[in-house]
Amino acid sequence: MDDRYTQYRLIVDASDDAIITKDLDGVISSWNAGAQRMFGYTAAEAVGQRITLIIPPELHAEEMDILSRLQAGERIEPFETLRVSKGGRVIDVSITVSPIRDAEGRIIGAFKIGRDITARKQAEAVVREREESFRVVANAVPAMIWMSGIDKLCTFFNQGWLEFTGRSLESELGNGWAEGVHAEDLPGCLETYERAFDRREPFSMEYRLRRHDGEYRWVLDQGVPIF
C-alpha cells in the first residue's frame, strides 16, 4: 500500500498539469508541483486556502456551481475556463473534475486536473485574425476566389464569387458550387480538380459557370495546394 502511494505521489509530482484536491467546502487539501509552477503558490501557501485563491472574482459563481453539482453526485465534464496566478496573470485552462469518495461511497471532495492552454488559445486567436484578414482582402479582390479543406469540400467563397453566381455562401459550400457548372463541363471539371488534389499539385481548367442572370460564362479556374 505504501509502495503504491509512493508511486502515486511520484506521478502526481512529476506531472506538468496542476493536480489539486479539495473538500466539498472548496478548501484545498493537496497541491502538486505542477500547480506550483502554473499558479506560483507553494503547497504551504495553498493548502488550507479556498480554491477561489486561483479563481478570478467574476468566476466565483462557477466554482459554487461545481461544488453544488459534486455534492449532488454529478460528474463534471472537462471544460475550459480562466484561472489567475499569484502574480495576477490570467491563465486559460482546461479543467477536469472527478469526485473523491470515502469507503462508504460518499462524495467527500474533488480531484481536479488543470492544464494550461494559454499558448493554444493564443495560437487560435492568431489564426482567427489571419483568417479575418484574408477574408477582408479576398472580398476586396475583383476576382472569384474559393478555398477547400483536405476532404476536397469547399470551405470559402469570396464576395466576387457569390455576386457572380447570385447564390448564398451556404449554397456553394461543400460541393454546392458544382450545381452552377454546365452539365457538359462538370465531369471534366471534377476529374481535373480531384486528380490535382490527390497529387497535391496546381491545376488550371476552363469551364462554363452559370451567372446570376442564368447565362453561362466561361471562366478560367486556377488552384494551388496550401501546405
PDB file of C-alpha atoms in Angstrom:
ATOM      1  CA  MET A   1       0.000   0.000   0.000  1.00  0.00           C
ATOM      2  CA  ASP A   2       2.843   2.351   0.906  1.00  0.00           C
ATOM      3  CA  ASP A   3       4.634   1.496  -2.346  1.00  0.00           C
ATOM      4  CA  ARG A   4       1.514   2.267  -4.378  1.00  0.00           C
ATOM      5  CA  TYR A   5       1.035   5.560  -2.582  1.00  0.00           C
ATOM      6  CA  THR A   6       4.678   6.479  -3.166  1.00  0.00           C
ATOM      7  CA  GLN A   7       4.321   5.710  -6.873  1.00  0.00           C
ATOM      8  CA  TYR A   8       1.136   7.763  -6.986  1.00  0.00           C
ATOM      9  CA  ARG A   9       2.884  10.754  -5.368  1.00  0.00           C
ATOM     10  CA  LEU A  10       5.824  10.476  -7.773  1.00  0.00           C
ATOM     11  CA  ILE A  11       3.461  10.515 -10.759  1.00  0.00           C
ATOM     12  CA  VAL A  12       1.451  13.456  -9.394  1.00  0.00           C
ATOM     13  CA  ASP A  13       4.557  15.482  -8.591  1.00  0.00           C
ATOM     14  CA  ALA A  14       6.122  14.757 -11.991  1.00  0.00           C
ATOM     15  CA  SER A  15       3.066  15.924 -13.909  1.00  0.00           C
ATOM     16  CA  ASP A  16       3.191  19.248 -15.753  1.00  0.00           C
ATOM     17  CA  ASP A  17      -0.524  19.623 -15.051  1.00  0.00           C
ATOM     18  CA  ALA A  18      -1.847  21.217 -11.891  1.00  0.00           C
ATOM     19  CA  ILE A  19      -3.296  18.417  -9.766  1.00  0.00           C
ATOM     20  CA  ILE A  20      -5.296  19.644  -6.788  1.00  0.00           C
ATOM     21  CA  THR A  21      -7.682  18.065  -4.313  1.00  0.00           C
ATOM     22  CA  LYS A  22     -10.256  19.964  -2.284  1.00  0.00           C
ATOM     23  CA  ASP A  23     -13.097  19.207   0.106  1.00  0.00           C
ATOM     24  CA  LEU A  24     -16.753  19.999  -0.506  1.00  0.00           C
ATOM     25  CA  ASP A  25     -16.294  23.422   1.065  1.00  0.00           C
ATOM     26  CA  GLY A  26     -13.754  24.267  -1.616  1.00  0.00           C
ATOM     27  CA  VAL A  27     -10.759  24.123   0.740  1.00  0.00           C
ATOM     28  CA  ILE A  28      -7.532  22.891  -0.885  1.00  0.00           C
ATOM     29  CA  SER A  29      -6.156  19.711   0.675  1.00  0.00           C
ATOM     30  CA  SER A  30      -3.303  18.878  -1.727  1.00  0.00           C
ATOM     31  CA  TRP A  31      -1.266  20.835  -4.272  1.00  0.00           C
ATOM     32  CA  ASN A  32       1.314  19.283  -6.583  1.00  0.00           C
ATOM     33  CA  ALA A  33       4.480  20.740  -8.123  1.00  0.00           C
ATOM     34  CA  GLY A  34       2.609  21.334 -11.400  1.00  0.00           C
ATOM     35  CA  ALA A  35       0.140  23.566  -9.567  1.00  0.00           C
ATOM     36  CA  GLN A  36       3.017  25.498  -8.031  1.00  0.00           C
ATOM     37  CA  ARG A  37       4.625  26.038 -11.436  1.00  0.00           C
ATOM     38  CA  MET A  38       1.340  27.078 -13.021  1.00  0.00           C
ATOM     39  CA  PHE A  39      -0.041  29.333 -10.298  1.00  0.00           C
ATOM     40  CA  GLY A  40       3.059  30.428  -8.390  1.00  0.00           C
ATOM     41  CA  TYR A  41       1.858  29.392  -4.923  1.00  0.00           C
ATOM     42  CA  THR A  42       3.796  26.801  -2.934  1.00  0.00           C
ATOM     43  CA  ALA A  43       1.921  23.913  -1.333  1.00  0.00           C
ATOM     44  CA  ALA A  44       2.444  25.576   2.050  1.00  0.00           C
ATOM     45  CA  GLU A  45       0.757  28.733   0.768  1.00  0.00           C
ATOM     46  CA  ALA A  46      -2.126  26.979  -0.989  1.00  0.00           C
ATOM     47  CA  VAL A  47      -3.148  24.043   1.205  1.00  0.00           C
ATOM     48  CA  GLY A  48      -5.829  25.127   3.657  1.00  0.00           C
ATOM     49  CA  GLN A  49      -6.893  28.052   1.451  1.00  0.00           C
ATOM     50  CA  ARG A  50     -10.116  28.101  -0.516  1.00  0.00           C
ATOM     51  CA  ILE A  51      -9.837  27.170  -4.188  1.00  0.00           C
ATOM     52  CA  THR A  52     -11.081  30.673  -5.037  1.00  0.00           C
ATOM     53  CA  LEU A  53      -7.460  31.676  -4.372  1.00  0.00           C
ATOM     54  CA  ILE A  54      -6.796  30.969  -8.077  1.00  0.00           C
ATOM     55  CA  ILE A  55     -10.233  31.815  -9.492  1.00  0.00           C
ATOM     56  CA  PRO A  56     -10.984  35.299 -10.847  1.00  0.00           C
ATOM     57  CA  PRO A  57     -13.704  37.038  -8.747  1.00  0.00           C
ATOM     58  CA  GLU A  58     -16.098  37.129 -11.689  1.00  0.00           C
ATOM     59  CA  LEU A  59     -15.939  33.315 -11.904  1.00  0.00           C
ATOM     60  CA  HIS A  60     -16.571  32.505  -8.230  1.00  0.00           C
ATOM     61  CA  ALA A  61     -20.149  31.564  -9.121  1.00  0.00           C
ATOM     62  CA  GLU A  62     -18.726  28.933 -11.484  1.00  0.00           C
ATOM     63  CA  GLU A  63     -16.937  27.279  -8.573  1.00  0.00           C
ATOM     64  CA  MET A  64     -20.066  27.336  -6.417  1.00  0.00           C
ATOM     65  CA  ASP A  65     -21.946  25.589  -9.214  1.00  0.00           C
ATOM     66  CA  ILE A  66     -19.215  22.931  -9.468  1.00  0.00           C
ATOM     67  CA  LEU A  67     -19.371  22.262  -5.712  1.00  0.00           C
ATOM     68  CA  SER A  68     -23.172  22.005  -5.810  1.00  0.00           C
ATOM     69  CA  ARG A  69     -23.065  19.556  -8.693  1.00  0.00           C
ATOM     70  CA  LEU A  70     -20.422  17.457  -6.958  1.00  0.00           C
ATOM     71  CA  GLN A  71     -22.476  17.284  -3.778  1.00  0.00           C
ATOM     72  CA  ALA A  72     -25.417  16.109  -5.887  1.00  0.00           C
ATOM     73  CA  GLY A  73     -23.249  13.306  -7.257  1.00  0.00           C
ATOM     74  CA  GLU A  74     -22.993  14.771 -10.734  1.00  0.00           C
ATOM     75  CA  ARG A  75     -19.913  14.167 -12.860  1.00  0.00           C
ATOM     76  CA  ILE A  76     -18.229  17.337 -14.153  1.00  0.00           C
ATOM     77  CA  GLU A  77     -17.224  17.021 -17.796  1.00  0.00           C
ATOM     78  CA  PRO A  78     -13.920  18.655 -18.885  1.00  0.00           C
ATOM     79  CA  PHE A  79     -14.362  22.362 -19.611  1.00  0.00           C
ATOM     80  CA  GLU A  80     -12.297  25.424 -20.474  1.00  0.00           C
ATOM     81  CA  THR A  81     -12.171  28.438 -18.195  1.00  0.00           C
ATOM     82  CA  LEU A  82      -9.829  31.026 -16.669  1.00  0.00           C
ATOM     83  CA  ARG A  83      -7.661  30.950 -13.582  1.00  0.00           C
ATOM     84  CA  VAL A  84      -5.279  33.523 -12.091  1.00  0.00           C
ATOM     85  CA  SER A  85      -1.720  33.104 -10.802  1.00  0.00           C
ATOM     86  CA  LYS A  86      -0.127  34.530  -7.659  1.00  0.00           C
ATOM     87  CA  GLY A  87       1.262  37.387  -9.726  1.00  0.00           C
ATOM     88  CA  GLY A  88      -2.131  38.190 -11.225  1.00  0.00           C
ATOM     89  CA  ARG A  89      -1.573  36.594 -14.639  1.00  0.00           C
ATOM     90  CA  VAL A  90      -4.797  35.273 -16.151  1.00  0.00           C
ATOM     91  CA  ILE A  91      -4.356  31.720 -17.471  1.00  0.00           C
ATOM     92  CA  ASP A  92      -6.535  29.827 -19.947  1.00  0.00           C
ATOM     93  CA  VAL A  93      -7.007  26.346 -18.538  1.00  0.00           C
ATOM     94  CA  SER A  94      -8.781  23.103 -19.290  1.00  0.00           C
ATOM     95  CA  ILE A  95     -10.261  21.663 -16.093  1.00  0.00           C
ATOM     96  CA  THR A  96     -11.212  18.081 -15.293  1.00  0.00           C
ATOM     97  CA  VAL A  97     -13.078  17.434 -12.043  1.00  0.00           C
ATOM     98  CA  SER A  98     -13.594  13.978 -10.534  1.00  0.00           C
ATOM     99  CA  PRO A  99     -15.316  13.211  -7.219  1.00  0.00           C
ATOM    100  CA  ILE A 100     -13.441  11.701  -4.271  1.00  0.00           C
ATOM    101  CA  ARG A 101     -15.431   9.110  -2.311  1.00  0.00           C
ATOM    102  CA  ASP A 102     -14.900   7.605   1.113  1.00  0.00           C
ATOM    103  CA  ALA A 103     -15.057   3.896   1.947  1.00  0.00           C
ATOM    104  CA  GLU A 104     -18.876   4.034   2.030  1.00  0.00           C
ATOM    105  CA  GLY A 105     -19.031   5.626  -1.405  1.00  0.00           C
ATOM    106  CA  ARG A 106     -19.990   9.082  -0.194  1.00  0.00           C
ATOM    107  CA  ILE A 107     -18.523  12.055  -2.075  1.00  0.00           C
ATOM    108  CA  ILE A 108     -16.208  13.925   0.279  1.00  0.00           C
ATOM    109  CA  GLY A 109     -14.234  16.095  -2.113  1.00  0.00           C
ATOM    110  CA  ALA A 110     -12.923  16.587  -5.622  1.00  0.00           C
ATOM    111  CA  PHE A 111      -9.814  15.742  -7.610  1.00  0.00           C
ATOM    112  CA  LYS A 112      -9.032  18.497 -10.128  1.00  0.00           C
ATOM    113  CA  ILE A 113      -6.583  18.477 -13.008  1.00  0.00           C
ATOM    114  CA  GLY A 114      -5.812  21.808 -14.664  1.00  0.00           C
ATOM    115  CA  ARG A 115      -3.926  22.100 -17.952  1.00  0.00           C
ATOM    116  CA  ASP A 116      -2.515  25.407 -19.158  1.00  0.00           C
ATOM    117  CA  ILE A 117      -3.918  26.012 -22.662  1.00  0.00           C
ATOM    118  CA  THR A 118      -2.905  29.671 -22.928  1.00  0.00           C
ATOM    119  CA  ALA A 119      -0.458  29.008 -25.786  1.00  0.00           C
ATOM    120  CA  ARG A 120      -3.130  27.104 -27.712  1.00  0.00           C
ATOM    121  CA  LYS A 121      -5.673  29.886 -27.175  1.00  0.00           C
ATOM    122  CA  GLN A 122      -3.170  32.489 -28.347  1.00  0.00           C
ATOM    123  CA  ALA A 123      -2.403  30.421 -31.452  1.00  0.00           C
ATOM    124  CA  GLU A 124      -6.125  30.079 -32.195  1.00  0.00           C
ATOM    125  CA  ALA A 125      -6.543  33.855 -31.853  1.00  0.00           C
ATOM    126  CA  VAL A 126      -3.699  34.415 -34.335  1.00  0.00           C
ATOM    127  CA  VAL A 127      -5.314  32.003 -36.795  1.00  0.00           C
ATOM    128  CA  ARG A 128      -8.679  33.779 -36.447  1.00  0.00           C
ATOM    129  CA  GLU A 129      -7.049  37.153 -37.047  1.00  0.00           C
ATOM    130  CA  ARG A 130      -5.249  35.853 -40.117  1.00  0.00           C
ATOM    131  CA  GLU A 131      -8.424  34.270 -41.466  1.00  0.00           C
ATOM    132  CA  GLU A 132     -10.329  37.508 -40.952  1.00  0.00           C
ATOM    133  CA  SER A 133      -7.569  39.484 -42.695  1.00  0.00           C
ATOM    134  CA  PHE A 134      -7.650  37.014 -45.570  1.00  0.00           C
ATOM    135  CA  ARG A 135     -11.425  37.365 -45.915  1.00  0.00           C
ATOM    136  CA  VAL A 136     -11.204  41.157 -45.965  1.00  0.00           C
ATOM    137  CA  VAL A 137      -8.571  41.050 -48.718  1.00  0.00           C
ATOM    138  CA  ALA A 138     -10.294  38.255 -50.674  1.00  0.00           C
ATOM    139  CA  ASN A 139     -13.620  40.092 -50.684  1.00  0.00           C
ATOM    140  CA  ALA A 140     -11.951  43.242 -51.995  1.00  0.00           C
ATOM    141  CA  VAL A 141     -10.225  41.489 -54.910  1.00  0.00           C
ATOM    142  CA  PRO A 142     -12.039  41.828 -58.302  1.00  0.00           C
ATOM    143  CA  ALA A 143     -11.859  38.082 -58.935  1.00  0.00           C
ATOM    144  CA  MET A 144     -13.646  34.925 -57.818  1.00  0.00           C
ATOM    145  CA  ILE A 145     -11.803  33.107 -55.012  1.00  0.00           C
ATOM    146  CA  TRP A 146     -12.572  29.813 -53.294  1.00  0.00           C
ATOM    147  CA  MET A 147     -10.835  27.518 -50.799  1.00  0.00           C
ATOM    148  CA  SER A 148     -11.302  23.885 -49.857  1.00  0.00           C
ATOM    149  CA  GLY A 149     -10.348  21.610 -46.981  1.00  0.00           C
ATOM    150  CA  ILE A 150      -8.383  18.376 -47.025  1.00  0.00           C
ATOM    151  CA  ASP A 151     -11.633  16.499 -47.717  1.00  0.00           C
ATOM    152  CA  LYS A 152     -11.926  18.282 -51.108  1.00  0.00           C
ATOM    153  CA  LEU A 153     -15.053  20.101 -49.931  1.00  0.00           C
ATOM    154  CA  CYS A 154     -15.097  23.862 -50.408  1.00  0.00           C
ATOM    155  CA  THR A 155     -14.992  25.934 -47.232  1.00  0.00           C
ATOM    156  CA  PHE A 156     -14.890  29.518 -48.548  1.00  0.00           C
ATOM    157  CA  PHE A 157     -16.106  31.628 -51.466  1.00  0.00           C
ATOM    158  CA  ASN A 158     -15.387  35.318 -51.651  1.00  0.00           C
ATOM    159  CA  GLN A 159     -17.882  38.072 -52.338  1.00  0.00           C
ATOM    160  CA  GLY A 160     -16.861  38.194 -56.000  1.00  0.00           C
ATOM    161  CA  TRP A 161     -17.880  34.557 -56.486  1.00  0.00           C
ATOM    162  CA  LEU A 162     -21.188  34.993 -54.662  1.00  0.00           C
ATOM    163  CA  GLU A 163     -22.069  38.128 -56.631  1.00  0.00           C
ATOM    164  CA  PHE A 164     -21.279  36.385 -59.904  1.00  0.00           C
ATOM    165  CA  THR A 165     -23.385  33.305 -59.159  1.00  0.00           C
ATOM    166  CA  GLY A 166     -26.091  35.119 -57.196  1.00  0.00           C
ATOM    167  CA  ARG A 167     -26.070  32.298 -54.660  1.00  0.00           C
ATOM    168  CA  SER A 168     -25.539  32.306 -50.902  1.00  0.00           C
ATOM    169  CA  LEU A 169     -22.361  31.096 -49.249  1.00  0.00           C
ATOM    170  CA  GLU A 170     -24.293  28.219 -47.664  1.00  0.00           C
ATOM    171  CA  SER A 171     -25.475  27.080 -51.102  1.00  0.00           C
ATOM    172  CA  GLU A 172     -21.945  26.973 -52.505  1.00  0.00           C
ATOM    173  CA  LEU A 173     -20.141  25.306 -49.609  1.00  0.00           C
ATOM    174  CA  GLY A 174     -19.120  21.663 -49.846  1.00  0.00           C
ATOM    175  CA  ASN A 175     -19.955  20.539 -53.385  1.00  0.00           C
ATOM    176  CA  GLY A 176     -22.784  23.043 -53.790  1.00  0.00           C
ATOM    177  CA  TRP A 177     -20.735  25.128 -56.228  1.00  0.00           C
ATOM    178  CA  ALA A 178     -20.886  22.269 -58.769  1.00  0.00           C
ATOM    179  CA  GLU A 179     -24.609  22.970 -59.295  1.00  0.00           C
ATOM    180  CA  GLY A 180     -23.626  26.089 -61.242  1.00  0.00           C
ATOM    181  CA  VAL A 181     -21.210  24.313 -63.614  1.00  0.00           C
ATOM    182  CA  HIS A 182     -22.543  23.498 -67.082  1.00  0.00           C
ATOM    183  CA  ALA A 183     -23.589  19.826 -67.281  1.00  0.00           C
ATOM    184  CA  GLU A 184     -21.269  19.192 -70.259  1.00  0.00           C
ATOM    185  CA  ASP A 185     -18.256  20.590 -68.399  1.00  0.00           C
ATOM    186  CA  LEU A 186     -18.866  19.148 -64.934  1.00  0.00           C
ATOM    187  CA  PRO A 187     -17.315  15.653 -65.373  1.00  0.00           C
ATOM    188  CA  GLY A 188     -14.073  17.039 -66.753  1.00  0.00           C
ATOM    189  CA  CYS A 189     -14.056  19.811 -64.164  1.00  0.00           C
ATOM    190  CA  LEU A 190     -14.368  17.377 -61.252  1.00  0.00           C
ATOM    191  CA  GLU A 191     -11.812  14.971 -62.758  1.00  0.00           C
ATOM    192  CA  THR A 192      -9.212  17.726 -63.134  1.00  0.00           C
ATOM    193  CA  TYR A 193      -9.861  19.046 -59.632  1.00  0.00           C
ATOM    194  CA  GLU A 194      -9.782  15.662 -57.901  1.00  0.00           C
ATOM    195  CA  ARG A 195      -6.697  14.433 -59.779  1.00  0.00           C
ATOM    196  CA  ALA A 196      -4.729  17.574 -58.945  1.00  0.00           C
ATOM    197  CA  PHE A 197      -5.968  17.479 -55.348  1.00  0.00           C
ATOM    198  CA  ASP A 198      -4.853  13.872 -54.839  1.00  0.00           C
ATOM    199  CA  ARG A 199      -1.448  14.648 -56.324  1.00  0.00           C
ATOM    200  CA  ARG A 200      -1.139  17.880 -54.301  1.00  0.00           C
ATOM    201  CA  GLU A 201      -0.293  19.833 -57.433  1.00  0.00           C
ATOM    202  CA  PRO A 202      -1.547  23.065 -59.067  1.00  0.00           C
ATOM    203  CA  PHE A 203      -4.165  22.938 -61.815  1.00  0.00           C
ATOM    204  CA  SER A 204      -5.755  25.173 -64.400  1.00  0.00           C
ATOM    205  CA  MET A 205      -9.009  24.491 -66.206  1.00  0.00           C
ATOM    206  CA  GLU A 206     -11.758  26.229 -68.127  1.00  0.00           C
ATOM    207  CA  TYR A 207     -15.467  25.572 -67.734  1.00  0.00           C
ATOM    208  CA  ARG A 208     -18.806  27.313 -68.046  1.00  0.00           C
ATOM    209  CA  LEU A 209     -20.310  28.675 -64.843  1.00  0.00           C
ATOM    210  CA  ARG A 210     -23.880  29.936 -64.527  1.00  0.00           C
ATOM    211  CA  ARG A 211     -24.081  33.641 -63.791  1.00  0.00           C
ATOM    212  CA  HIS A 212     -26.721  35.185 -61.534  1.00  0.00           C
ATOM    213  CA  ASP A 213     -28.875  36.023 -64.608  1.00  0.00           C
ATOM    214  CA  GLY A 214     -28.883  32.395 -65.779  1.00  0.00           C
ATOM    215  CA  GLU A 215     -26.344  32.868 -68.565  1.00  0.00           C
ATOM    216  CA  TYR A 216     -23.313  30.577 -68.662  1.00  0.00           C
ATOM    217  CA  ARG A 217     -19.935  32.290 -68.865  1.00  0.00           C
ATOM    218  CA  TRP A 218     -16.538  30.732 -69.474  1.00  0.00           C
ATOM    219  CA  VAL A 219     -14.208  31.006 -66.504  1.00  0.00           C
ATOM    220  CA  LEU A 220     -10.544  30.183 -66.029  1.00  0.00           C
ATOM    221  CA  ASP A 221     -10.162  28.364 -62.706  1.00  0.00           C
ATOM    222  CA  GLN A 222      -6.672  28.037 -61.244  1.00  0.00           C
ATOM    223  CA  GLY A 223      -5.920  26.232 -57.994  1.00  0.00           C
ATOM    224  CA  VAL A 224      -2.804  25.681 -55.920  1.00  0.00           C
ATOM    225  CA  PRO A 225      -2.332  23.448 -52.857  1.00  0.00           C
ATOM    226  CA  ILE A 226      -1.762  25.001 -49.427  1.00  0.00           C
ATOM    227  CA  PHE A 227       0.869  23.317 -47.271  1.00  0.00           C
TER     228      PHE A 227
END
